[in-house]
Amino acid sequence: MTYDVFVVGGGPSGATAAEDLARAGKHVALLDKAGRIKPCGGAIPPRAVADFAIPDSLIVARIQTARMVSPSGRHVDIPIENGYVGMVEREHFDEFLRVRAAEAGAERLTGTFLRIERDRDGTHVVWRDKASGEERRSATRLIIGADGARSNVARAEVPGGDTIPYVIAYHEIIKAPAANTDYDPTRCDVIYDGKISPDFYGWVFPHGAQASVGMGTGIDGVDLKEATAALRASAGLADCETIRREGAPIPLKPLDRWDNGRDVVLSGDAAGVVAPSSGEGIYYAMVGGRVAGIAALASLESGWASDLKLARKLFMKEHKTVFNVLRSMQDAYYRSDERRERFVSLCHDIDVQRLTFEAYMNKKLVAARPLAHLRIGVKNMAHLLRLVSPRWT
Ligand SMILES: Cc1cc2nc3c(=O)[nH]c(=O)nc-3n(C[C@H](O)[C@H](O)[C@H](O)COP(=O)(O)OP(=O)(O)OC[C@H]3O[C@@H](n4cnc5c(N)ncnc54)[C@H](O)[C@@H]3O)c2cc1C
């Protein structure tokens, strides 16, 4: 029997697409390799919890404060107003989403995607079944490529899919210490320091009994383990038991095209969709899965391959401006310690805090207090033109 949609990859993006399509009455397959926990800090905004009905039981920590740390060790604590940043364990979060998709009617398959074949009988996904080790060939009308960063589907099917730029993010899952003067289980620390990351940032994200401590960089030759050891030492976490060490790429730029003009559409990391500056990808992967599902439904209905373009169009309509602002911020401030010092100085401004956190928490750019935008713009220019000291707030 031919599937309407074959979803490759059962992370947040693929599981969301599969669930939505199954709920819409489509015959859907959800293929995942299984067996590996996705390396991830696990931070999600309230908008993700609300839009995708994430149950409370999956939130292992509720973060109330974000601490921004500068290269010289100054810090600013930003209170998270009207909500919290939720922390999830990907091992349980991803499985919950896959189970929910299956309960909605998607057929779960466990194995590895190998290739796509087309012949007179149509399009087929060839994959290796994990239990038997045998190759299977599944007929389908459409394919959603949600197989994460360095996606094989993107590489094979979509122009530019093999050239997405990445940072490599590495983290260590540690046993969390009891709360102390350095460690607060309700605070996430974001460290802007060239010694930890010359082009991105380091983090300490509490996860209840555990914590994720890590950093990212796109620069070859940076020793990720050494940088993380330095971060653990400076955060007072050097002696905590290490549970796992792992790393993975984070894509830096959404592809210009997410479909192949025929029968494949990409979503999530496979389409290069992670927010610049923050590296936030879970929420955007889920939105990507949702819009890929909408595009697939439209294409199945109309028979037009061009409807697959809807996925990117819908996503960009909603998120392009925030992505552009975050991209400019990363380009301007993540390039030297002097700029990072200035960035943390800007974070002292209450209106900068409100604007950035509203954009993170609710994915909206909101109007700040009267004249605040103007004042922030002037402060920004004063820092970028070096008219003021890096520590000027
Ligand atoms: C160290 C690190 C920390 C991060 N921290 C955060 C954070 O705190 N908050 C946040 O929002 N984002 C974070 N991100 C980014 C976030 O993890 C990703 O953007 C998000 O997981 C993307 O979801 P996805 O479903 O597109 O891809 P993935 O989560 O990568 O899922 C892809 C799925 O495809 C499957 N797959 C891959 N290849 C095949 C194949 N050949 N056959 C079958 N199945 C296959 C995999 O098993 C996997 O389940 C972090 C990333 C890293 C690397």
PDB file of C-alpha atoms in Angstrom, residues 72-290:
ATOM      1  CA  SER A  72      35.722  40.103  32.007  1.00  0.00           C
ATOM      2  CA  GLY A  73      33.400  38.113  34.303  1.00  0.00           C
ATOM      3  CA  ARG A  74      30.754  40.818  34.769  1.00  0.00           C
ATOM      4  CA  HIS A  75      27.253  39.459  34.705  1.00  0.00           C
ATOM      5  CA  VAL A  76      23.682  40.639  34.412  1.00  0.00           C
ATOM      6  CA  ASP A  77      20.776  38.558  35.732  1.00  0.00           C
ATOM      7  CA  ILE A  78      17.676  38.896  33.602  1.00  0.00           C
ATOM      8  CA  PRO A  79      14.489  37.864  35.368  1.00  0.00           C
ATOM      9  CA  ILE A  80      12.130  35.874  33.171  1.00  0.00           C
ATOM     10  CA  GLU A  81       8.834  37.657  33.597  1.00  0.00           C
ATOM     11  CA  ASN A  82       5.403  36.071  33.069  1.00  0.00           C
ATOM     12  CA  GLY A  83       6.584  32.517  32.646  1.00  0.00           C
ATOM     13  CA  TYR A  84       9.660  30.352  32.563  1.00  0.00           C
ATOM     14  CA  VAL A  85      12.055  28.692  30.155  1.00  0.00           C
ATOM     15  CA  GLY A  86      11.312  24.964  30.245  1.00  0.00           C
ATOM     16  CA  MET A  87      13.983  22.297  30.180  1.00  0.00           C
ATOM     17  CA  VAL A  88      13.256  18.914  28.602  1.00  0.00           C
ATOM     18  CA  GLU A  89      15.254  15.691  28.397  1.00  0.00           C
ATOM     19  CA  ARG A  90      15.419  14.814  24.719  1.00  0.00           C
ATOM     20  CA  GLU A  91      15.412  11.094  25.461  1.00  0.00           C
ATOM     21  CA  HIS A  92      11.879  11.384  26.860  1.00  0.00           C
ATOM     22  CA  PHE A  93      10.664  14.432  24.933  1.00  0.00           C
ATOM     23  CA  ASP A  94      11.336  12.950  21.464  1.00  0.00           C
ATOM     24  CA  GLU A  95       9.879   9.579  22.390  1.00  0.00           C
ATOM     25  CA  PHE A  96       6.750  11.262  23.766  1.00  0.00           C
ATOM     26  CA  LEU A  97       6.273  13.070  20.434  1.00  0.00           C
ATOM     27  CA  ARG A  98       6.784   9.852  18.436  1.00  0.00           C
ATOM     28  CA  VAL A  99       4.307   7.945  20.605  1.00  0.00           C
ATOM     29  CA  ARG A 100       1.793  10.780  20.242  1.00  0.00           C
ATOM     30  CA  ALA A 101       2.197  10.650  16.450  1.00  0.00           C
ATOM     31  CA  ALA A 102       1.632   6.876  16.504  1.00  0.00           C
ATOM     32  CA  GLU A 103      -1.443   7.276  18.708  1.00  0.00           C
ATOM     33  CA  ALA A 104      -2.785   9.736  16.139  1.00  0.00           C
ATOM     34  CA  GLY A 105      -2.410   7.027  13.487  1.00  0.00           C
ATOM     35  CA  ALA A 106       1.113   7.358  12.065  1.00  0.00           C
ATOM     36  CA  GLU A 107       2.908   4.068  11.418  1.00  0.00           C
ATOM     37  CA  ARG A 108       6.194   3.978  13.311  1.00  0.00           C
ATOM     38  CA  LEU A 109       9.110   2.327  11.517  1.00  0.00           C
ATOM     39  CA  THR A 110      12.501   1.758  13.099  1.00  0.00           C
ATOM     40  CA  GLY A 111      15.450   1.717  10.766  1.00  0.00           C
ATOM     41  CA  THR A 112      17.820   3.787   8.644  1.00  0.00           C
ATOM     42  CA  PHE A 113      16.934   5.796   5.567  1.00  0.00           C
ATOM     43  CA  LEU A 114      19.111   4.721   2.625  1.00  0.00           C
ATOM     44  CA  ARG A 115      17.840   6.433  -0.538  1.00  0.00           C
ATOM     45  CA  ILE A 116      14.898   7.509  -2.649  1.00  0.00           C
ATOM     46  CA  GLU A 117      14.105   5.619  -5.865  1.00  0.00           C
ATOM     47  CA  ARG A 118      11.663   6.617  -8.584  1.00  0.00           C
ATOM     48  CA  ASP A 119      10.316   4.466 -11.398  1.00  0.00           C
ATOM     49  CA  ARG A 120       7.142   3.909 -13.388  1.00  0.00           C
ATOM     50  CA  ASP A 121       5.375   2.822 -10.190  1.00  0.00           C
ATOM     51  CA  GLY A 122       6.180   6.102  -8.466  1.00  0.00           C
ATOM     52  CA  THR A 123       8.393   7.234  -5.578  1.00  0.00           C
ATOM     53  CA  HIS A 124       9.866   4.799  -3.043  1.00  0.00           C
ATOM     54  CA  VAL A 125      11.840   5.239   0.155  1.00  0.00           C
ATOM     55  CA  VAL A 126      14.461   2.541   0.604  1.00  0.00           C
ATOM     56  CA  TRP A 127      15.415   1.960   4.241  1.00  0.00           C
ATOM     57  CA  ARG A 128      17.067  -0.699   6.392  1.00  0.00           C
ATOM     58  CA  ASP A 129      14.836  -2.269   9.027  1.00  0.00           C
ATOM     59  CA  LYS A 130      16.648  -2.238  12.385  1.00  0.00           C
ATOM     60  CA  ALA A 131      15.229  -5.493  13.754  1.00  0.00           C
ATOM     61  CA  SER A 132      15.815  -7.711  10.712  1.00  0.00           C
ATOM     62  CA  GLY A 133      18.659  -5.836   9.007  1.00  0.00           C
ATOM     63  CA  GLU A 134      16.739  -6.181   5.728  1.00  0.00           C
ATOM     64  CA  GLU A 135      16.218  -3.498   3.105  1.00  0.00           C
ATOM     65  CA  ARG A 136      12.628  -2.347   2.692  1.00  0.00           C
ATOM     66  CA  ARG A 137      11.110  -0.355  -0.152  1.00  0.00           C
ATOM     67  CA  SER A 138       8.069   1.760   0.767  1.00  0.00           C
ATOM     68  CA  ALA A 139       5.918   3.427  -1.885  1.00  0.00           C
ATOM     69  CA  THR A 140       4.814   6.955  -1.069  1.00  0.00           C
ATOM     70  CA  ARG A 141       3.308  10.012  -2.732  1.00  0.00           C
ATOM     71  CA  LEU A 142       5.385  12.541  -0.779  1.00  0.00           C
ATOM     72  CA  ILE A 143       8.430  12.560   1.524  1.00  0.00           C
ATOM     73  CA  ILE A 144       9.218  14.895   4.422  1.00  0.00           C
ATOM     74  CA  GLY A 145      12.962  15.017   5.120  1.00  0.00           C
ATOM     75  CA  ALA A 146      13.247  15.667   8.879  1.00  0.00           C
ATOM     76  CA  ASP A 147      16.470  13.739   9.430  1.00  0.00           C
ATOM     77  CA  GLY A 148      18.285  16.545  11.231  1.00  0.00           C
ATOM     78  CA  ALA A 149      21.537  18.411  10.568  1.00  0.00           C
ATOM     79  CA  ARG A 150      23.591  16.945   7.716  1.00  0.00           C
ATOM     80  CA  SER A 151      20.370  15.441   6.374  1.00  0.00           C
ATOM     81  CA  ASN A 152      20.814  12.695   3.795  1.00  0.00           C
ATOM     82  CA  VAL A 153      17.453  13.586   2.260  1.00  0.00           C
ATOM     83  CA  ALA A 154      18.471  17.255   1.858  1.00  0.00           C
ATOM     84  CA  ARG A 155      21.851  16.303   0.435  1.00  0.00           C
ATOM     85  CA  ALA A 156      20.336  14.000  -2.168  1.00  0.00           C
ATOM     86  CA  GLU A 157      17.253  15.973  -3.144  1.00  0.00           C
ATOM     87  CA  VAL A 158      17.358  19.716  -2.527  1.00  0.00           C
ATOM     88  CA  PRO A 159      19.737  22.259  -4.078  1.00  0.00           C
ATOM     89  CA  GLY A 160      22.133  23.594  -1.419  1.00  0.00           C
ATOM     90  CA  GLY A 161      21.226  20.732   0.958  1.00  0.00           C
ATOM     91  CA  ASP A 162      24.861  19.617   1.041  1.00  0.00           C
ATOM     92  CA  THR A 163      26.369  23.043   1.805  1.00  0.00           C
ATOM     93  CA  ILE A 164      24.541  24.286   4.916  1.00  0.00           C
ATOM     94  CA  PRO A 165      27.020  26.042   7.256  1.00  0.00           C
ATOM     95  CA  TYR A 166      27.256  24.695  10.824  1.00  0.00           C
ATOM     96  CA  VAL A 167      28.622  25.353  14.265  1.00  0.00           C
ATOM     97  CA  ILE A 168      29.581  22.253  16.184  1.00  0.00           C
ATOM     98  CA  ALA A 169      28.019  22.235  19.626  1.00  0.00           C
ATOM     99  CA  TYR A 170      29.451  20.063  22.363  1.00  0.00           C
ATOM    100  CA  HIS A 171      28.168  19.525  25.873  1.00  0.00           C
ATOM    101  CA  GLU A 172      28.632  17.389  28.933  1.00  0.00           C
ATOM    102  CA  ILE A 173      25.687  16.113  30.930  1.00  0.00           C
ATOM    103  CA  ILE A 174      26.713  16.263  34.557  1.00  0.00           C
ATOM    104  CA  LYS A 175      25.165  15.339  37.858  1.00  0.00           C
ATOM    105  CA  ALA A 176      23.826  18.646  39.172  1.00  0.00           C
ATOM    106  CA  PRO A 177      25.283  19.883  42.448  1.00  0.00           C
ATOM    107  CA  ALA A 178      23.083  21.121  45.281  1.00  0.00           C
ATOM    108  CA  ALA A 179      22.219  24.804  44.917  1.00  0.00           C
ATOM    109  CA  ASN A 180      25.165  26.959  46.007  1.00  0.00           C
ATOM    110  CA  THR A 181      26.598  30.424  45.409  1.00  0.00           C
ATOM    111  CA  ASP A 182      27.725  29.435  41.872  1.00  0.00           C
ATOM    112  CA  TYR A 183      24.915  27.102  40.852  1.00  0.00           C
ATOM    113  CA  ASP A 184      21.212  27.902  40.894  1.00  0.00           C
ATOM    114  CA  PRO A 185      18.910  25.163  39.539  1.00  0.00           C
ATOM    115  CA  THR A 186      16.427  27.795  38.324  1.00  0.00           C
ATOM    116  CA  ARG A 187      18.995  29.927  36.458  1.00  0.00           C
ATOM    117  CA  CYS A 188      20.608  29.332  33.082  1.00  0.00           C
ATOM    118  CA  ASP A 189      23.994  30.909  32.466  1.00  0.00           C
ATOM    119  CA  VAL A 190      25.058  32.098  29.030  1.00  0.00           C
ATOM    120  CA  ILE A 191      28.775  32.777  28.797  1.00  0.00           C
ATOM    121  CA  TYR A 192      30.122  35.185  26.195  1.00  0.00           C
ATOM    122  CA  ASP A 193      33.871  34.728  26.370  1.00  0.00           C
ATOM    123  CA  GLY A 194      36.324  34.120  23.515  1.00  0.00           C
ATOM    124  CA  LYS A 195      38.240  31.624  25.676  1.00  0.00           C
ATOM    125  CA  ILE A 196      35.102  29.469  25.893  1.00  0.00           C
ATOM    126  CA  SER A 197      33.853  30.110  22.357  1.00  0.00           C
ATOM    127  CA  PRO A 198      35.490  32.468  19.869  1.00  0.00           C
ATOM    128  CA  ASP A 199      32.335  32.819  17.760  1.00  0.00           C
ATOM    129  CA  PHE A 200      29.299  31.510  19.687  1.00  0.00           C
ATOM    130  CA  TYR A 201      28.749  31.072  23.432  1.00  0.00           C
ATOM    131  CA  GLY A 202      28.949  28.664  26.344  1.00  0.00           C
ATOM    132  CA  TRP A 203      26.100  27.612  28.618  1.00  0.00           C
ATOM    133  CA  VAL A 204      25.076  26.003  31.873  1.00  0.00           C
ATOM    134  CA  PHE A 205      21.483  24.734  31.651  1.00  0.00           C
ATOM    135  CA  PRO A 206      20.085  23.058  34.795  1.00  0.00           C
ATOM    136  CA  HIS A 207      17.927  19.976  34.190  1.00  0.00           C
ATOM    137  CA  GLY A 208      16.765  18.963  37.645  1.00  0.00           C
ATOM    138  CA  ALA A 209      19.065  16.148  38.766  1.00  0.00           C
ATOM    139  CA  GLN A 210      21.388  16.843  35.813  1.00  0.00           C
ATOM    140  CA  ALA A 211      22.769  19.854  33.970  1.00  0.00           C
ATOM    141  CA  SER A 212      23.998  20.473  30.434  1.00  0.00           C
ATOM    142  CA  VAL A 213      27.294  22.394  30.230  1.00  0.00           C
ATOM    143  CA  GLY A 214      28.658  23.140  26.802  1.00  0.00           C
ATOM    144  CA  MET A 215      29.654  25.491  24.004  1.00  0.00           C
ATOM    145  CA  GLY A 216      29.540  25.824  20.237  1.00  0.00           C
ATOM    146  CA  THR A 217      31.906  27.003  17.547  1.00  0.00           C
ATOM    147  CA  GLY A 218      32.180  27.054  13.781  1.00  0.00           C
ATOM    148  CA  ILE A 219      35.944  27.531  13.891  1.00  0.00           C
ATOM    149  CA  ASP A 220      38.120  24.529  13.026  1.00  0.00           C
ATOM    150  CA  GLY A 221      40.787  23.617  15.531  1.00  0.00           C
ATOM    151  CA  VAL A 222      38.991  24.811  18.673  1.00  0.00           C
ATOM    152  CA  ASP A 223      39.290  22.089  21.312  1.00  0.00           C
ATOM    153  CA  LEU A 224      35.676  21.659  22.420  1.00  0.00           C
ATOM    154  CA  LYS A 225      36.500  19.439  25.380  1.00  0.00           C
ATOM    155  CA  GLU A 226      39.168  21.821  26.648  1.00  0.00           C
ATOM    156  CA  ALA A 227      36.808  24.801  26.312  1.00  0.00           C
ATOM    157  CA  THR A 228      34.074  22.917  28.180  1.00  0.00           C
ATOM    158  CA  ALA A 229      36.541  21.935  30.915  1.00  0.00           C
ATOM    159  CA  ALA A 230      37.461  25.633  31.291  1.00  0.00           C
ATOM    160  CA  LEU A 231      33.782  26.533  31.457  1.00  0.00           C
ATOM    161  CA  ARG A 232      33.089  23.877  34.089  1.00  0.00           C
ATOM    162  CA  ALA A 233      36.037  25.115  36.140  1.00  0.00           C
ATOM    163  CA  SER A 234      34.918  28.755  35.983  1.00  0.00           C
ATOM    164  CA  ALA A 235      31.325  27.777  36.856  1.00  0.00           C
ATOM    165  CA  GLY A 236      32.423  25.704  39.872  1.00  0.00           C
ATOM    166  CA  LEU A 237      31.286  22.459  38.178  1.00  0.00           C
ATOM    167  CA  ALA A 238      34.664  20.786  37.571  1.00  0.00           C
ATOM    168  CA  ASP A 239      34.189  18.127  40.231  1.00  0.00           C
ATOM    169  CA  CYS A 240      30.638  17.084  39.322  1.00  0.00           C
ATOM    170  CA  GLU A 241      30.217  13.562  37.972  1.00  0.00           C
ATOM    171  CA  THR A 242      30.085  13.478  34.138  1.00  0.00           C
ATOM    172  CA  ILE A 243      27.208  11.355  32.825  1.00  0.00           C
ATOM    173  CA  ARG A 244      27.610  11.824  29.045  1.00  0.00           C
ATOM    174  CA  ARG A 245      29.862  13.703  26.625  1.00  0.00           C
ATOM    175  CA  GLU A 246      28.427  14.423  23.193  1.00  0.00           C
ATOM    176  CA  GLY A 247      28.364  16.854  20.322  1.00  0.00           C
ATOM    177  CA  ALA A 248      26.483  17.546  17.113  1.00  0.00           C
ATOM    178  CA  PRO A 249      26.227  20.204  14.400  1.00  0.00           C
ATOM    179  CA  ILE A 250      23.793  23.113  14.645  1.00  0.00           C
ATOM    180  CA  PRO A 251      22.876  24.570  11.225  1.00  0.00           C
ATOM    181  CA  LEU A 252      23.413  28.295  10.841  1.00  0.00           C
ATOM    182  CA  LYS A 253      21.306  29.298   7.880  1.00  0.00           C
ATOM    183  CA  PRO A 254      17.921  28.249   6.489  1.00  0.00           C
ATOM    184  CA  LEU A 255      18.130  26.876   2.965  1.00  0.00           C
ATOM    185  CA  ASP A 256      16.799  29.058   0.149  1.00  0.00           C
ATOM    186  CA  ARG A 257      14.664  26.122  -0.968  1.00  0.00           C
ATOM    187  CA  TRP A 258      13.076  23.460   1.187  1.00  0.00           C
ATOM    188  CA  ASP A 259      11.505  21.326  -1.552  1.00  0.00           C
ATOM    189  CA  ASN A 260      12.713  19.554  -4.674  1.00  0.00           C
ATOM    190  CA  GLY A 261       9.860  20.791  -6.883  1.00  0.00           C
ATOM    191  CA  ARG A 262       8.536  17.251  -7.115  1.00  0.00           C
ATOM    192  CA  ASP A 263       7.826  15.119  -4.050  1.00  0.00           C
ATOM    193  CA  VAL A 264      10.183  16.052  -1.191  1.00  0.00           C
ATOM    194  CA  VAL A 265       9.984  18.854   1.391  1.00  0.00           C
ATOM    195  CA  LEU A 266      12.449  19.413   4.261  1.00  0.00           C
ATOM    196  CA  SER A 267      11.809  20.534   7.825  1.00  0.00           C
ATOM    197  CA  GLY A 268      13.735  21.465  10.962  1.00  0.00           C
ATOM    198  CA  ASP A 269      17.527  21.121  11.076  1.00  0.00           C
ATOM    199  CA  ALA A 270      17.403  19.353   7.698  1.00  0.00           C
ATOM    200  CA  ALA A 271      16.231  22.671   6.207  1.00  0.00           C
ATOM    201  CA  GLY A 272      18.927  24.573   8.162  1.00  0.00           C
ATOM    202  CA  VAL A 273      16.394  26.181  10.471  1.00  0.00           C
ATOM    203  CA  VAL A 274      17.903  27.169  13.813  1.00  0.00           C
ATOM    204  CA  ALA A 275      17.719  30.683  15.243  1.00  0.00           C
ATOM    205  CA  PRO A 276      20.959  32.652  14.837  1.00  0.00           C
ATOM    206  CA  SER A 277      22.569  33.990  18.058  1.00  0.00           C
ATOM    207  CA  SER A 278      20.808  31.508  20.332  1.00  0.00           C
ATOM    208  CA  GLY A 279      21.051  28.233  18.391  1.00  0.00           C
ATOM    209  CA  GLU A 280      17.462  27.575  19.421  1.00  0.00           C
ATOM    210  CA  GLY A 281      16.095  24.812  17.219  1.00  0.00           C
ATOM    211  CA  ILE A 282      13.445  22.709  18.971  1.00  0.00           C
ATOM    212  CA  TYR A 283      10.546  25.143  18.646  1.00  0.00           C
ATOM    213  CA  TYR A 284      11.490  26.042  15.086  1.00  0.00           C
ATOM    214  CA  ALA A 285      11.841  22.356  14.171  1.00  0.00           C
ATOM    215  CA  MET A 286       8.308  21.739  15.429  1.00  0.00           C
ATOM    216  CA  VAL A 287       6.955  24.737  13.521  1.00  0.00           C
ATOM    217  CA  GLY A 288       8.878  23.444  10.496  1.00  0.00           C
ATOM    218  CA  GLY A 289       7.210  20.041  10.882  1.00  0.00           C
ATOM    219  CA  ARG A 290       3.821  21.702  11.124  1.00  0.00           C
TER     220      ARG A 290
END
